[in-house]
Amino acid sequence: MSDTIAGIIDEKGKVRSGAVVPEIGRDDLIRLYRAMLLNRRVDERMLTLQRQGRISFYVGAAGEEGAIIGSAFAMQDKDWLIPCYREAGAAFLRGYSLTDFTNQLFGNSEDKIRGKQMPCHWASRELRLASVSSPVGSQIPHANGFGLAAKFTGRKEVALVYFGDGATSEGDFHVACNIAGVYKAPVVFFCRNNQWAISVPVEVQTASETFAIKAKAYGIEGVQVDGNDVLAVFQVTAEAAERARKGEGATLIEAITYRQGAHTSSDDPRAYRSEDEVAVWKKKDPIDRFRLFLVDQGHWSAGQDKKLEGELNEEIQTAVRAAEKLGPPDIKTVFEDVFEEMPWHLREQLDELNETLDSEVE
Amino acid sequence: MSDTIAGIIDEKGKVRSGAVVPEIGRDDLIRLYRAMLLNRRVDERMLTLQRQGRISFYVGAAGEEGAIIGSAFAMQDKDWLIPCYREAGAAFLRGYSLTDFTNQLFGNSEDKIRGKQMPCHWASRELRLASVSSPVGSQIPHANGFGLAAKFTGRKEVALVYFGDGATSEGDFHVACNIAGVYKAPVVFFCRNNQWAISVPVEVQTASETFAIKAKAYGIEGVQVDGNDVLAVFQVTAEAAERARKGEGATLIEAITYRQGAHTSSDDPRAYRSEDEVAVWKKKDPIDRFRLFLVDQGHWSAGQDKKLEGELNEEIQTAVRAAEKLGPPDIKTVFEDVFEEMPWHLREQLDELNETLDSEVE
Amino acid sequence: MPVMNIIQAVNDALRTEMRRDDTVVVFGEDVGKFGGVFRATQGLQEEFGSERVFDTPLAEAGIVGMAIGMSQNGLRPVPEIQFADFIYPAIDQLVNEASKMRYRSGGQLTCPFVIRTPYGGGIRGGHYHSQSPEAYLIHTPGIKVVVPSNPSDAKGLLISSIRDEDPVIFMEPKRLYRAARGEVAEGDYSVALGEAALVREGGDITIIAYGAMIPTVLDAAEKAAAVDGIDSDVLDLRTLMPYDIAAVLESVEKTGRAVIVHEAPRTCGFGAELAATISEKALLSLNSPVLRVTGFDTPFPYTLESEYLPNERRIRKAMRDSMSF
Amino acid sequence: MPVMNIIQAVNDALRTEMRRDDTVVVFGEDVGKFGGVFRATQGLQEEFGSERVFDTPLAEAGIVGMAIGMSQNGLRPVPEIQFADFIYPAIDQLVNEASKMRYRSGGQLTCPFVIRTPYGGGIRGGHYHSQSPEAYLIHTPGIKVVVPSNPSDAKGLLISSIRDEDPVIFMEPKRLYRAARGEVAEGDYSVALGEAALVREGGDITIIAYGAMIPTVLDAAEKAAAVDGIDSDVLDLRTLMPYDIAAVLESVEKTGRAVIVHEAPRTCGFGAELAATISEKALLSLNSPVLRVTGFDTPFPYTLESEYLPNERRIRKAMRDSMSF
Ligand SMILES: Cc1ncc(C[n+]2csc(CCOP(=O)(O)OP(=O)(O)O)c2C)c(N)n1
Ligand SMILES: Cc1ncc(C[n+]2csc(CCOP(=O)(O)OP(=O)(O)O)c2C)c(N)n1
Ligand SMILES: [Mg+2]
Ligand SMILES: [Mg+2]
């Protein structure tokens, strides 16, 4: 671990020499662990469903749970989280139910977003989880808006926006960080540097020394953290959120982590990277490490772990069974939610579709 | 002058202590001076024409001639210059004729771009001057293409692209510098920091310490130079071009200068900035300073200056008189140059227009 | 009622809404201290302070992106894009983000903001200060598009746009900014979105237009009546998405003839949609083909802009061609 | 002749042109070592090296901007935009830069490049992996738009596009990438831009379509012939800008009826232009209104995408409606 990269627990789950463990009660530690494990098990299960053709697509986060969940844990419930497609873990931690998540994967009649988007593109206004979209980086400028809206109306909310290493190459990353700098927007820019953007490695993404150093271009804080160390991620994010809340401006956090799996269910990473590289990073797995820490600290045991695994398995099973039973949303949902009210041309198109469906063709 | 800002001659035209004057022969020094003065006098004259309603619009460069012309002077003829709207001086230095320039201002039948664009939006393929467009920053990514095309075909050309402080806030600046970093593109990114983007001062443009420091985000070189010191600008640009030519990658140059006049002929800066500020910067004028230097070094005299002023005045007068006499381009030019060949729909539209013009309305 | 030009009417609308609703905020390049390059936001920063009226860095994607976030978190942003020609760096934010937000969240999240932007030619602005990008926006489901042609509508429509729950692009005819003057109601005053105005009545032919073309069309209509003996209905659409199909069909079914006028290039312009829809829905009423008088399918030229722009001669020629078909 | 799918035909075209002309370069996200997420550029880096085939950072504006510079300085870039849905960050580079370069420099500077991009729905891709942005591009003067529907045309049109002196957007129907198979000529083989193909002959009605809709339209045409007794001309436009007006009019003047089919939203879609132009130029030949069967004016939905996309039932219904008008 380099001097400049924040870290608290090492790969064996031991507290690093000189590191201070943040004060987090046992229940919260277990809550963190549970969310991470849930994320992992959900991913495994859903990728299987995808291979079986029961859902069309899936985005996993294996290896990145520490970064995703540690950072979300540092935020208050009133703070908006602005995710990209890989942050289901953050949503779970916040209370987004497995039922809602699974219904969205199936795009069924109970899907809260009404079958409108691909799997893993959820949203929850209630939980202050912004809507996931696929375009890389396009969510980043929204963070300034979420944050400044709060600031201008005297609410002490912070917006945390997630994105990958690849996203830093887009113009949207730049305009967002630059604007945040100028207004000291209450924003945390959270870059999951998982080393890859599909098949493109970080060296082809940028020649800058680190991703964190890009903060210099914007006069905001920049910090690198071991992204596989959930406590360190929590710590730096909490500090960044605190600064933002106090009006001291934005921070760009680079969480150094690794995408252990394929980019998405559509990808096959064996075509472009070595198994050796993956193996090296699997040894740094954030969940294994955190489990060792919890056991080491006397908070957790093998027995408890087994029980938890059983619970999670059960929960996931139940959600999938229920979701799979449901049919698609009603046909008219295709035409709803375009505008607050359906204008004439959409009413006409809906009628046209209904007529076609009714017409006795064949 | 701060330690970190490159400078060679001071505001009185004296060589700064410790500074080394680049080796430039007397003829070239005078060529530089002539181009700067021409730029200033052309601007004055054309702004007058604009006020008189003889041309519709004009963009002046008063105060920025040192930055514009010093940098252009550092490049070889085979190198592409990719200007924004304020770089007429660079074009003049390269041999772009006052006749061509003035015909473009009038958009007349001899205009090399055939009346297609607003004043100050010239182009010259022959002189390797890329086409000026108005959108801020959109020319920057082209520089990588110009530079890499040369590199990939074994030609040792460098591309120099000009833009303002405001342009650094656009996504295009970012994507361009980042890509240049990754490929070590033979490019010089030349930022004229003239302190203002229309009415927006640099503090509202970015919170970064300097513009040059933004290079850190891209792993390219970054350097600040006194933009009102034509020799220093030449020096840092020559060094950057040399590095680029040797395959060592791109440089972001921040030339610190000042827009003495209005943003364009459409603007009135008295609405947003103080005359005091302008006065302070007029004392640092790049032309006055360089004239003092030339005289000090025995290269120039008041008499020669007077003669030169006369020549320039004459040249400008002649060009304006000739340009103003010419009529507009032929009507069919509206439909030409959209595609290599005119497709059916444009031929039809041309016919339609001709018919209307022929029709005996009234 | 006070007489205003469009700039003043826009300013008045912003002021009225900002007084009524303190979640309305205004930002963009040069809109703060300077009051905008066209001065539409003049005096607003003095009255409402620099948290509600402020300059931004030069980044359209950042401006629109910020509006998207703000509008989801309790504000009503009314950002300015300095010229419609410069909306393209923000097109991804509009097409992939703002326009789809309500849809993709199943109605949970919405983006009620208004982008004000001056559009169109006639000011010797060449390629980059003359474009009319409405077709790109109309083709993007989830965005409303509003284009006033006079001060009174400018105020009334802008107020309605700000109160609307969907993202609205409010395109201001810059050529008319100071040229169009007229009475404007004081205080709270709105014109409903989606309703066209029949600004001239005549039974022979229907001319459909909007924004900066309206005065040109009205001149042509008068001249056509006086010289060519053609008496036309002139419909000012005012809202382009969703547009007032009932008004369009009512007039065309009456006259049996239609000419559509806009500045944007012809191919895939909004005129194509109108002509296609009229030809589909009113084919049997048509006595002649629906004609389009538009900007040509070229970039906007500089020197020959008055040849490029639809003008009285071209409009009258189309009217005569339609009548004599 | 070898049998290929569209991916293979595209790959073959790139290889053929890269062998013939060493100024052709290929770049984009994931196109290098990986050979593209759809594998269209597979093997090219091995054969031509990493200066001619290379990965880029994730920045569409940077990719297109680079192509603009390269094409002005002696190269023929053929960049890939990974999905047409992600072309919007580069729209400013296309609308304000590439498309206007020849015009604004008075013909001095040109941008001969080809952007390859997979477009369209039918792969359960939802909003962001299904869009058909052709209308935005066609409305932009100075850009050509080409859309093949089968492997042979994919090869021949891509080769013509690369040899063209203007910027071309080459939209590949991703739904057909592996589904459409057919014989493809070996080596140098081109299909001229601007020429439609009459892919089915029948005298009753004209169906105009392109790209991924062609197989659907052909199925519908066969079914309509067999079941509904309607025998149609099917025109595959292949090039949308400039499109083959002669072929369109020839068929419609013969049949007197037209149905246009595309996936993009209806309003201001390319179908609007076709319908407007046909209705204008062939009004007297028309026996019924020109109908459009298109994607609806909503973002592209996920679960109900087969209801959203034009399908056989909707096409046949439009054909019957047209016949019985
Ligand atoms: C604007 C845009 N361009 C391209 C894509 C295709 N794409 C999807 S994910 C991805 C890589 C993203 O990498 P990164 O930002 O590092 O995030 P990660 O997937 O590694 O979490 C690409 C190129 C896209 N979704 N959006
Ligand atoms: C994309 C875009 N947005 C807005 C404008 C309007 N505009 C023209 S110049 C300018 C300021 C540019 O400032 P800077 O980059 O510092 O260059 P300077 O004019 O000072 O040389 C603005 C906002 C534009 N031309 N293009
Ligand atoms: Mg990544
Ligand atoms: Mg400036």
Short mmCIF file of N, CA, C and O in Angstrom, two decimals, chain A residues 80 112-114 116-117 123-125 128 131-133 135 138 141-142 145-146 148-149 152-153 155 157 172 175 178-179 182-183 334 336-340 343-345 348, chain C residues 51 54-57 59 61-63 65-66 68-70 72-73 75 92-93 96-97 101-109 141-144 165-166 241-243 245 281:
data_model
loop_
_atom_site.label_atom_id
_atom_site.label_comp_id
_atom_site.label_asym_id
_atom_site.label_seq_id
_atom_site.Cartn_x
_atom_site.Cartn_y
_atom_site.Cartn_z
N TRP A 80 -28.52 12.32 -1.91
CA TRP A 80 -28.81 11.57 -3.13
C TRP A 80 -27.61 10.74 -3.54
O TRP A 80 -26.47 11.20 -3.51
N LYS A 112 -41.06 -1.28 -10.58
CA LYS A 112 -41.31 0.11 -10.22
C LYS A 112 -41.03 1.07 -11.39
O LYS A 112 -41.52 2.20 -11.39
N ILE A 113 -40.22 0.63 -12.32
CA ILE A 113 -40.01 1.51 -13.49
C ILE A 113 -40.77 0.97 -14.71
O ILE A 113 -40.55 1.40 -15.84
N ARG A 114 -41.71 0.07 -14.44
CA ARG A 114 -42.73 -0.29 -15.41
C ARG A 114 -42.19 -0.88 -16.72
O ARG A 114 -42.70 -0.58 -17.80
N LYS A 116 -39.62 -0.28 -18.33
CA LYS A 116 -39.12 0.68 -19.32
C LYS A 116 -37.65 0.46 -19.69
O LYS A 116 -37.23 0.86 -20.76
N GLN A 117 -36.88 -0.10 -18.76
CA GLN A 117 -35.44 -0.18 -19.01
C GLN A 117 -34.89 -1.59 -18.85
O GLN A 117 -35.47 -2.44 -18.21
N ALA A 123 -34.40 2.76 -10.24
CA ALA A 123 -34.48 4.11 -9.68
C ALA A 123 -35.40 4.06 -8.48
O ALA A 123 -36.32 3.25 -8.45
N SER A 124 -35.14 4.92 -7.51
CA SER A 124 -36.08 5.05 -6.40
C SER A 124 -36.06 6.46 -5.85
O SER A 124 -35.14 6.85 -5.13
N ARG A 125 -37.08 7.19 -6.20
CA ARG A 125 -37.19 8.56 -5.72
C ARG A 125 -37.27 8.57 -4.20
O ARG A 125 -36.63 9.39 -3.53
N ARG A 128 -34.08 8.22 -2.61
CA ARG A 128 -33.09 9.14 -3.15
C ARG A 128 -31.98 8.42 -3.90
O ARG A 128 -30.79 8.70 -3.72
N SER A 131 -32.00 7.74 -11.14
CA SER A 131 -32.29 6.73 -12.15
C SER A 131 -31.02 6.33 -12.90
O SER A 131 -30.27 7.18 -13.39
N VAL A 132 -30.80 5.04 -13.01
CA VAL A 132 -29.62 4.54 -13.75
C VAL A 132 -29.85 4.68 -15.25
O VAL A 132 -30.91 4.36 -15.76
N SER A 133 -28.84 5.18 -15.94
CA SER A 133 -28.89 5.15 -17.41
C SER A 133 -27.64 4.47 -17.92
O SER A 133 -26.67 4.31 -17.18
N PRO A 135 -25.60 5.44 -20.73
CA PRO A 135 -24.49 6.20 -21.31
C PRO A 135 -23.44 6.50 -20.25
O PRO A 135 -23.76 6.96 -19.15
N SER A 138 -22.77 10.28 -18.26
CA SER A 138 -23.78 11.33 -18.42
C SER A 138 -24.51 11.66 -17.13
O SER A 138 -25.16 12.70 -17.03
N PRO A 141 -22.78 15.18 -14.40
CA PRO A 141 -23.18 16.60 -14.23
C PRO A 141 -24.45 16.77 -13.39
O PRO A 141 -24.66 17.85 -12.84
N HIS A 142 -25.27 15.75 -13.29
CA HIS A 142 -26.49 15.88 -12.49
C HIS A 142 -26.16 16.11 -11.02
O HIS A 142 -26.93 16.75 -10.31
N GLY A 145 -26.32 19.53 -9.84
CA GLY A 145 -27.69 20.01 -9.73
C GLY A 145 -28.36 19.52 -8.45
O GLY A 145 -28.98 20.30 -7.73
N PHE A 146 -28.23 18.24 -8.18
CA PHE A 146 -28.80 17.70 -6.94
C PHE A 146 -28.21 18.45 -5.74
O PHE A 146 -28.93 18.89 -4.84
N LEU A 148 -26.50 21.41 -5.56
CA LEU A 148 -26.73 22.86 -5.48
C LEU A 148 -28.19 23.18 -5.18
O LEU A 148 -28.49 24.18 -4.52
N ALA A 149 -29.10 22.35 -5.66
CA ALA A 149 -30.52 22.58 -5.35
C ALA A 149 -30.70 22.57 -3.83
O ALA A 149 -31.39 23.41 -3.26
N PHE A 152 -28.94 25.74 -2.33
CA PHE A 152 -29.67 27.00 -2.56
C PHE A 152 -30.96 27.08 -1.74
O PHE A 152 -31.49 28.17 -1.53
N THR A 153 -31.48 25.92 -1.34
CA THR A 153 -32.71 25.96 -0.56
C THR A 153 -32.43 25.67 0.92
O THR A 153 -33.34 25.36 1.68
N ARG A 155 -30.88 23.25 2.43
CA ARG A 155 -30.85 21.88 2.97
C ARG A 155 -29.43 21.35 2.90
O ARG A 155 -28.75 21.54 1.89
N GLU A 157 -27.85 18.70 2.15
CA GLU A 157 -27.67 17.42 1.48
C GLU A 157 -26.40 17.42 0.65
O GLU A 157 -25.99 18.43 0.13
N ASP A 172 -18.38 14.85 -20.03
CA ASP A 172 -19.30 15.07 -18.92
C ASP A 172 -18.61 15.04 -17.56
O ASP A 172 -19.00 15.75 -16.63
N VAL A 175 -16.83 18.58 -17.33
CA VAL A 175 -17.68 19.75 -17.09
C VAL A 175 -18.27 19.70 -15.70
O VAL A 175 -18.42 20.72 -15.02
N ASN A 178 -15.48 20.51 -13.05
CA ASN A 178 -15.08 21.91 -13.15
C ASN A 178 -16.14 22.84 -12.56
O ASN A 178 -15.82 23.77 -11.82
N ILE A 179 -17.37 22.56 -12.86
CA ILE A 179 -18.45 23.39 -12.32
C ILE A 179 -18.53 23.22 -10.81
O ILE A 179 -18.70 24.20 -10.07
N VAL A 182 -16.00 25.48 -9.17
CA VAL A 182 -16.34 26.91 -9.18
C VAL A 182 -17.36 27.25 -8.10
O VAL A 182 -17.23 28.25 -7.41
N TYR A 183 -18.37 26.42 -7.94
CA TYR A 183 -19.44 26.74 -6.97
C TYR A 183 -19.24 26.07 -5.62
O TYR A 183 -20.14 26.14 -4.78
N VAL A 334 -46.37 1.66 -22.42
CA VAL A 334 -45.42 2.10 -23.45
C VAL A 334 -45.60 3.60 -23.72
O VAL A 334 -44.63 4.31 -24.00
N GLU A 336 -47.16 5.82 -21.61
CA GLU A 336 -47.23 6.64 -20.40
C GLU A 336 -45.83 7.08 -19.99
O GLU A 336 -44.83 6.48 -20.36
N ASP A 337 -45.78 8.11 -19.16
CA ASP A 337 -44.53 8.64 -18.61
C ASP A 337 -43.62 9.29 -19.66
O ASP A 337 -42.44 9.52 -19.40
N VAL A 338 -44.15 9.54 -20.84
CA VAL A 338 -43.35 10.33 -21.79
C VAL A 338 -43.47 11.80 -21.37
O VAL A 338 -42.48 12.51 -21.21
N PHE A 339 -44.73 12.20 -21.16
CA PHE A 339 -45.03 13.53 -20.60
C PHE A 339 -45.96 13.32 -19.40
O PHE A 339 -46.53 12.24 -19.23
N GLU A 340 -46.12 14.38 -18.63
CA GLU A 340 -47.05 14.26 -17.50
C GLU A 340 -48.44 13.83 -18.02
O GLU A 340 -49.05 12.92 -17.48
N PRO A 343 -50.11 13.41 -24.76
CA PRO A 343 -50.61 14.31 -25.81
C PRO A 343 -51.33 13.53 -26.92
O PRO A 343 -51.27 12.30 -26.96
N TRP A 344 -51.99 14.27 -27.78
CA TRP A 344 -52.84 13.65 -28.81
C TRP A 344 -52.13 12.61 -29.65
O TRP A 344 -52.70 11.57 -29.99
N HIS A 345 -50.89 12.89 -29.99
CA HIS A 345 -50.25 11.97 -30.93
C HIS A 345 -49.95 10.63 -30.25
O HIS A 345 -49.99 9.59 -30.88
N GLU A 348 -53.19 8.75 -30.01
CA GLU A 348 -53.48 8.18 -31.33
C GLU A 348 -52.65 6.93 -31.58
O GLU A 348 -53.15 5.93 -32.11
N GLU C 51 -27.41 33.60 -5.97
CA GLU C 51 -27.70 32.17 -5.87
C GLU C 51 -28.86 31.80 -6.79
O GLU C 51 -29.06 30.64 -7.11
N PHE C 54 -27.11 33.32 -11.91
CA PHE C 54 -25.65 33.27 -11.88
C PHE C 54 -25.03 32.80 -13.19
O PHE C 54 -25.64 32.10 -13.98
N ASP C 55 -23.79 33.26 -13.35
CA ASP C 55 -22.99 32.86 -14.51
C ASP C 55 -22.44 31.46 -14.31
O ASP C 55 -22.15 31.06 -13.19
N THR C 56 -22.26 30.77 -15.43
CA THR C 56 -21.67 29.44 -15.36
C THR C 56 -20.37 29.42 -16.16
O THR C 56 -20.18 30.25 -17.05
N PRO C 57 -19.54 28.45 -15.89
CA PRO C 57 -18.45 28.18 -16.82
C PRO C 57 -19.03 27.85 -18.21
O PRO C 57 -20.22 27.56 -18.35
N ALA C 59 -19.87 25.69 -20.59
CA ALA C 59 -20.04 24.25 -20.75
C ALA C 59 -21.52 23.92 -20.81
O ALA C 59 -22.17 23.75 -19.78
N ALA C 61 -23.09 21.22 -21.71
CA ALA C 61 -23.48 19.93 -21.13
C ALA C 61 -23.57 20.06 -19.61
O ALA C 61 -24.43 19.46 -18.98
N GLY C 62 -22.68 20.84 -19.06
CA GLY C 62 -22.70 21.06 -17.61
C GLY C 62 -23.90 21.86 -17.17
O GLY C 62 -24.49 21.60 -16.12
N ILE C 63 -24.29 22.82 -17.98
CA ILE C 63 -25.45 23.66 -17.68
C ILE C 63 -26.72 22.82 -17.70
O ILE C 63 -27.50 22.82 -16.75
N GLY C 65 -26.91 19.53 -17.68
CA GLY C 65 -26.78 18.48 -16.68
C GLY C 65 -27.15 18.97 -15.29
O GLY C 65 -27.83 18.29 -14.52
N MET C 66 -26.71 20.16 -14.98
CA MET C 66 -27.03 20.76 -13.68
C MET C 66 -28.54 20.99 -13.55
O MET C 66 -29.14 20.72 -12.51
N ILE C 68 -30.81 19.29 -14.95
CA ILE C 68 -31.44 17.97 -14.77
C ILE C 68 -31.41 17.56 -13.30
O ILE C 68 -32.40 17.10 -12.74
N GLY C 69 -30.28 17.76 -12.66
CA GLY C 69 -30.19 17.43 -11.24
C GLY C 69 -31.05 18.34 -10.38
O GLY C 69 -31.81 17.88 -9.52
N MET C 70 -30.97 19.62 -10.62
CA MET C 70 -31.74 20.59 -9.83
C MET C 70 -33.24 20.31 -9.92
O MET C 70 -33.95 20.37 -8.91
N GLN C 72 -34.78 17.69 -10.44
CA GLN C 72 -35.20 16.48 -9.71
C GLN C 72 -35.13 16.68 -8.20
O GLN C 72 -35.59 15.84 -7.44
N ASN C 73 -34.52 17.76 -7.79
CA ASN C 73 -34.35 17.97 -6.35
C ASN C 73 -34.94 19.29 -5.88
O ASN C 73 -34.39 19.96 -5.01
N LEU C 75 -35.83 22.33 -7.49
CA LEU C 75 -35.77 23.65 -8.13
C LEU C 75 -36.45 23.61 -9.50
O LEU C 75 -36.76 22.57 -10.05
N ASP C 92 -26.65 15.29 -25.84
CA ASP C 92 -26.70 13.99 -25.15
C ASP C 92 -27.46 14.12 -23.84
O ASP C 92 -28.27 13.26 -23.50
N GLN C 93 -27.23 15.20 -23.11
CA GLN C 93 -27.96 15.41 -21.87
C GLN C 93 -29.46 15.54 -22.13
O GLN C 93 -30.27 15.13 -21.32
N ASN C 96 -30.52 11.70 -24.15
CA ASN C 96 -30.37 10.47 -23.36
C ASN C 96 -30.71 10.64 -21.89
O ASN C 96 -30.91 9.64 -21.20
N GLU C 97 -30.77 11.85 -21.41
CA GLU C 97 -31.03 12.04 -19.98
C GLU C 97 -32.38 12.74 -19.74
O GLU C 97 -33.34 12.11 -19.36
N MET C 101 -36.10 10.89 -18.56
CA MET C 101 -36.06 10.71 -17.10
C MET C 101 -37.39 10.22 -16.54
O MET C 101 -37.44 9.27 -15.76
N ARG C 102 -38.47 10.86 -16.95
CA ARG C 102 -39.79 10.44 -16.46
C ARG C 102 -40.07 9.00 -16.88
O ARG C 102 -40.51 8.18 -16.07
N TYR C 103 -39.80 8.74 -18.14
CA TYR C 103 -40.09 7.42 -18.70
C TYR C 103 -39.27 6.35 -18.01
O TYR C 103 -39.79 5.35 -17.55
N ARG C 104 -37.97 6.59 -17.95
CA ARG C 104 -37.09 5.51 -17.50
C ARG C 104 -37.20 5.23 -16.01
O ARG C 104 -36.77 4.18 -15.54
N SER C 105 -37.76 6.19 -15.27
CA SER C 105 -37.94 5.95 -13.83
C SER C 105 -39.39 5.53 -13.57
O SER C 105 -39.82 5.49 -12.42
N GLY C 106 -40.12 5.22 -14.60
CA GLY C 106 -41.51 4.82 -14.42
C GLY C 106 -42.34 5.92 -13.78
O GLY C 106 -43.26 5.65 -13.01
N GLY C 107 -41.99 7.16 -14.07
CA GLY C 107 -42.77 8.28 -13.56
C GLY C 107 -42.33 8.79 -12.19
O GLY C 107 -42.89 9.75 -11.67
N GLN C 108 -41.30 8.18 -11.63
CA GLN C 108 -40.86 8.63 -10.29
C GLN C 108 -40.13 9.96 -10.33
O GLN C 108 -40.27 10.78 -9.44
N LEU C 109 -39.30 10.15 -11.34
CA LEU C 109 -38.42 11.32 -11.37
C LEU C 109 -38.72 12.15 -12.61
O LEU C 109 -38.91 11.60 -13.70
N PRO C 141 -38.60 12.13 -28.15
CA PRO C 141 -39.77 12.01 -27.27
C PRO C 141 -39.44 12.42 -25.83
O PRO C 141 -38.40 12.03 -25.30
N GLY C 142 -40.33 13.21 -25.25
CA GLY C 142 -40.15 13.62 -23.85
C GLY C 142 -39.76 15.07 -23.66
O GLY C 142 -39.64 15.53 -22.54
N ILE C 143 -39.55 15.78 -24.77
CA ILE C 143 -39.21 17.19 -24.69
C ILE C 143 -40.32 18.01 -25.35
O ILE C 143 -40.79 17.64 -26.43
N LYS C 144 -40.71 19.09 -24.72
CA LYS C 144 -41.65 20.01 -25.36
C LYS C 144 -40.86 21.13 -26.04
O LYS C 144 -39.79 21.50 -25.57
N GLU C 165 -44.62 20.57 -16.11
CA GLU C 165 -43.90 19.52 -15.37
C GLU C 165 -42.90 18.75 -16.23
O GLU C 165 -42.27 17.80 -15.75
N ASP C 166 -42.75 19.14 -17.48
CA ASP C 166 -41.82 18.44 -18.37
C ASP C 166 -40.74 19.40 -18.87
O ASP C 166 -40.92 20.62 -18.84
N MET C 241 -44.17 21.02 -30.07
CA MET C 241 -44.38 19.68 -29.49
C MET C 241 -44.97 19.86 -28.13
O MET C 241 -44.31 20.44 -27.28
N PRO C 242 -46.20 19.40 -27.90
CA PRO C 242 -47.12 18.85 -28.87
C PRO C 242 -47.81 19.98 -29.63
O PRO C 242 -48.18 20.99 -29.04
N TYR C 243 -47.97 19.82 -30.91
CA TYR C 243 -48.55 20.92 -31.69
C TYR C 243 -50.07 20.77 -31.81
O TYR C 243 -50.63 19.72 -31.49
N ILE C 245 -52.86 19.98 -33.52
CA ILE C 245 -53.32 19.30 -34.73
C ILE C 245 -54.73 19.74 -35.11
O ILE C 245 -55.05 19.87 -36.29
N LYS C 281 -53.86 12.85 -42.95
CA LYS C 281 -55.15 13.01 -42.29
C LYS C 281 -56.17 13.79 -43.12
O LYS C 281 -57.36 13.75 -42.80
#
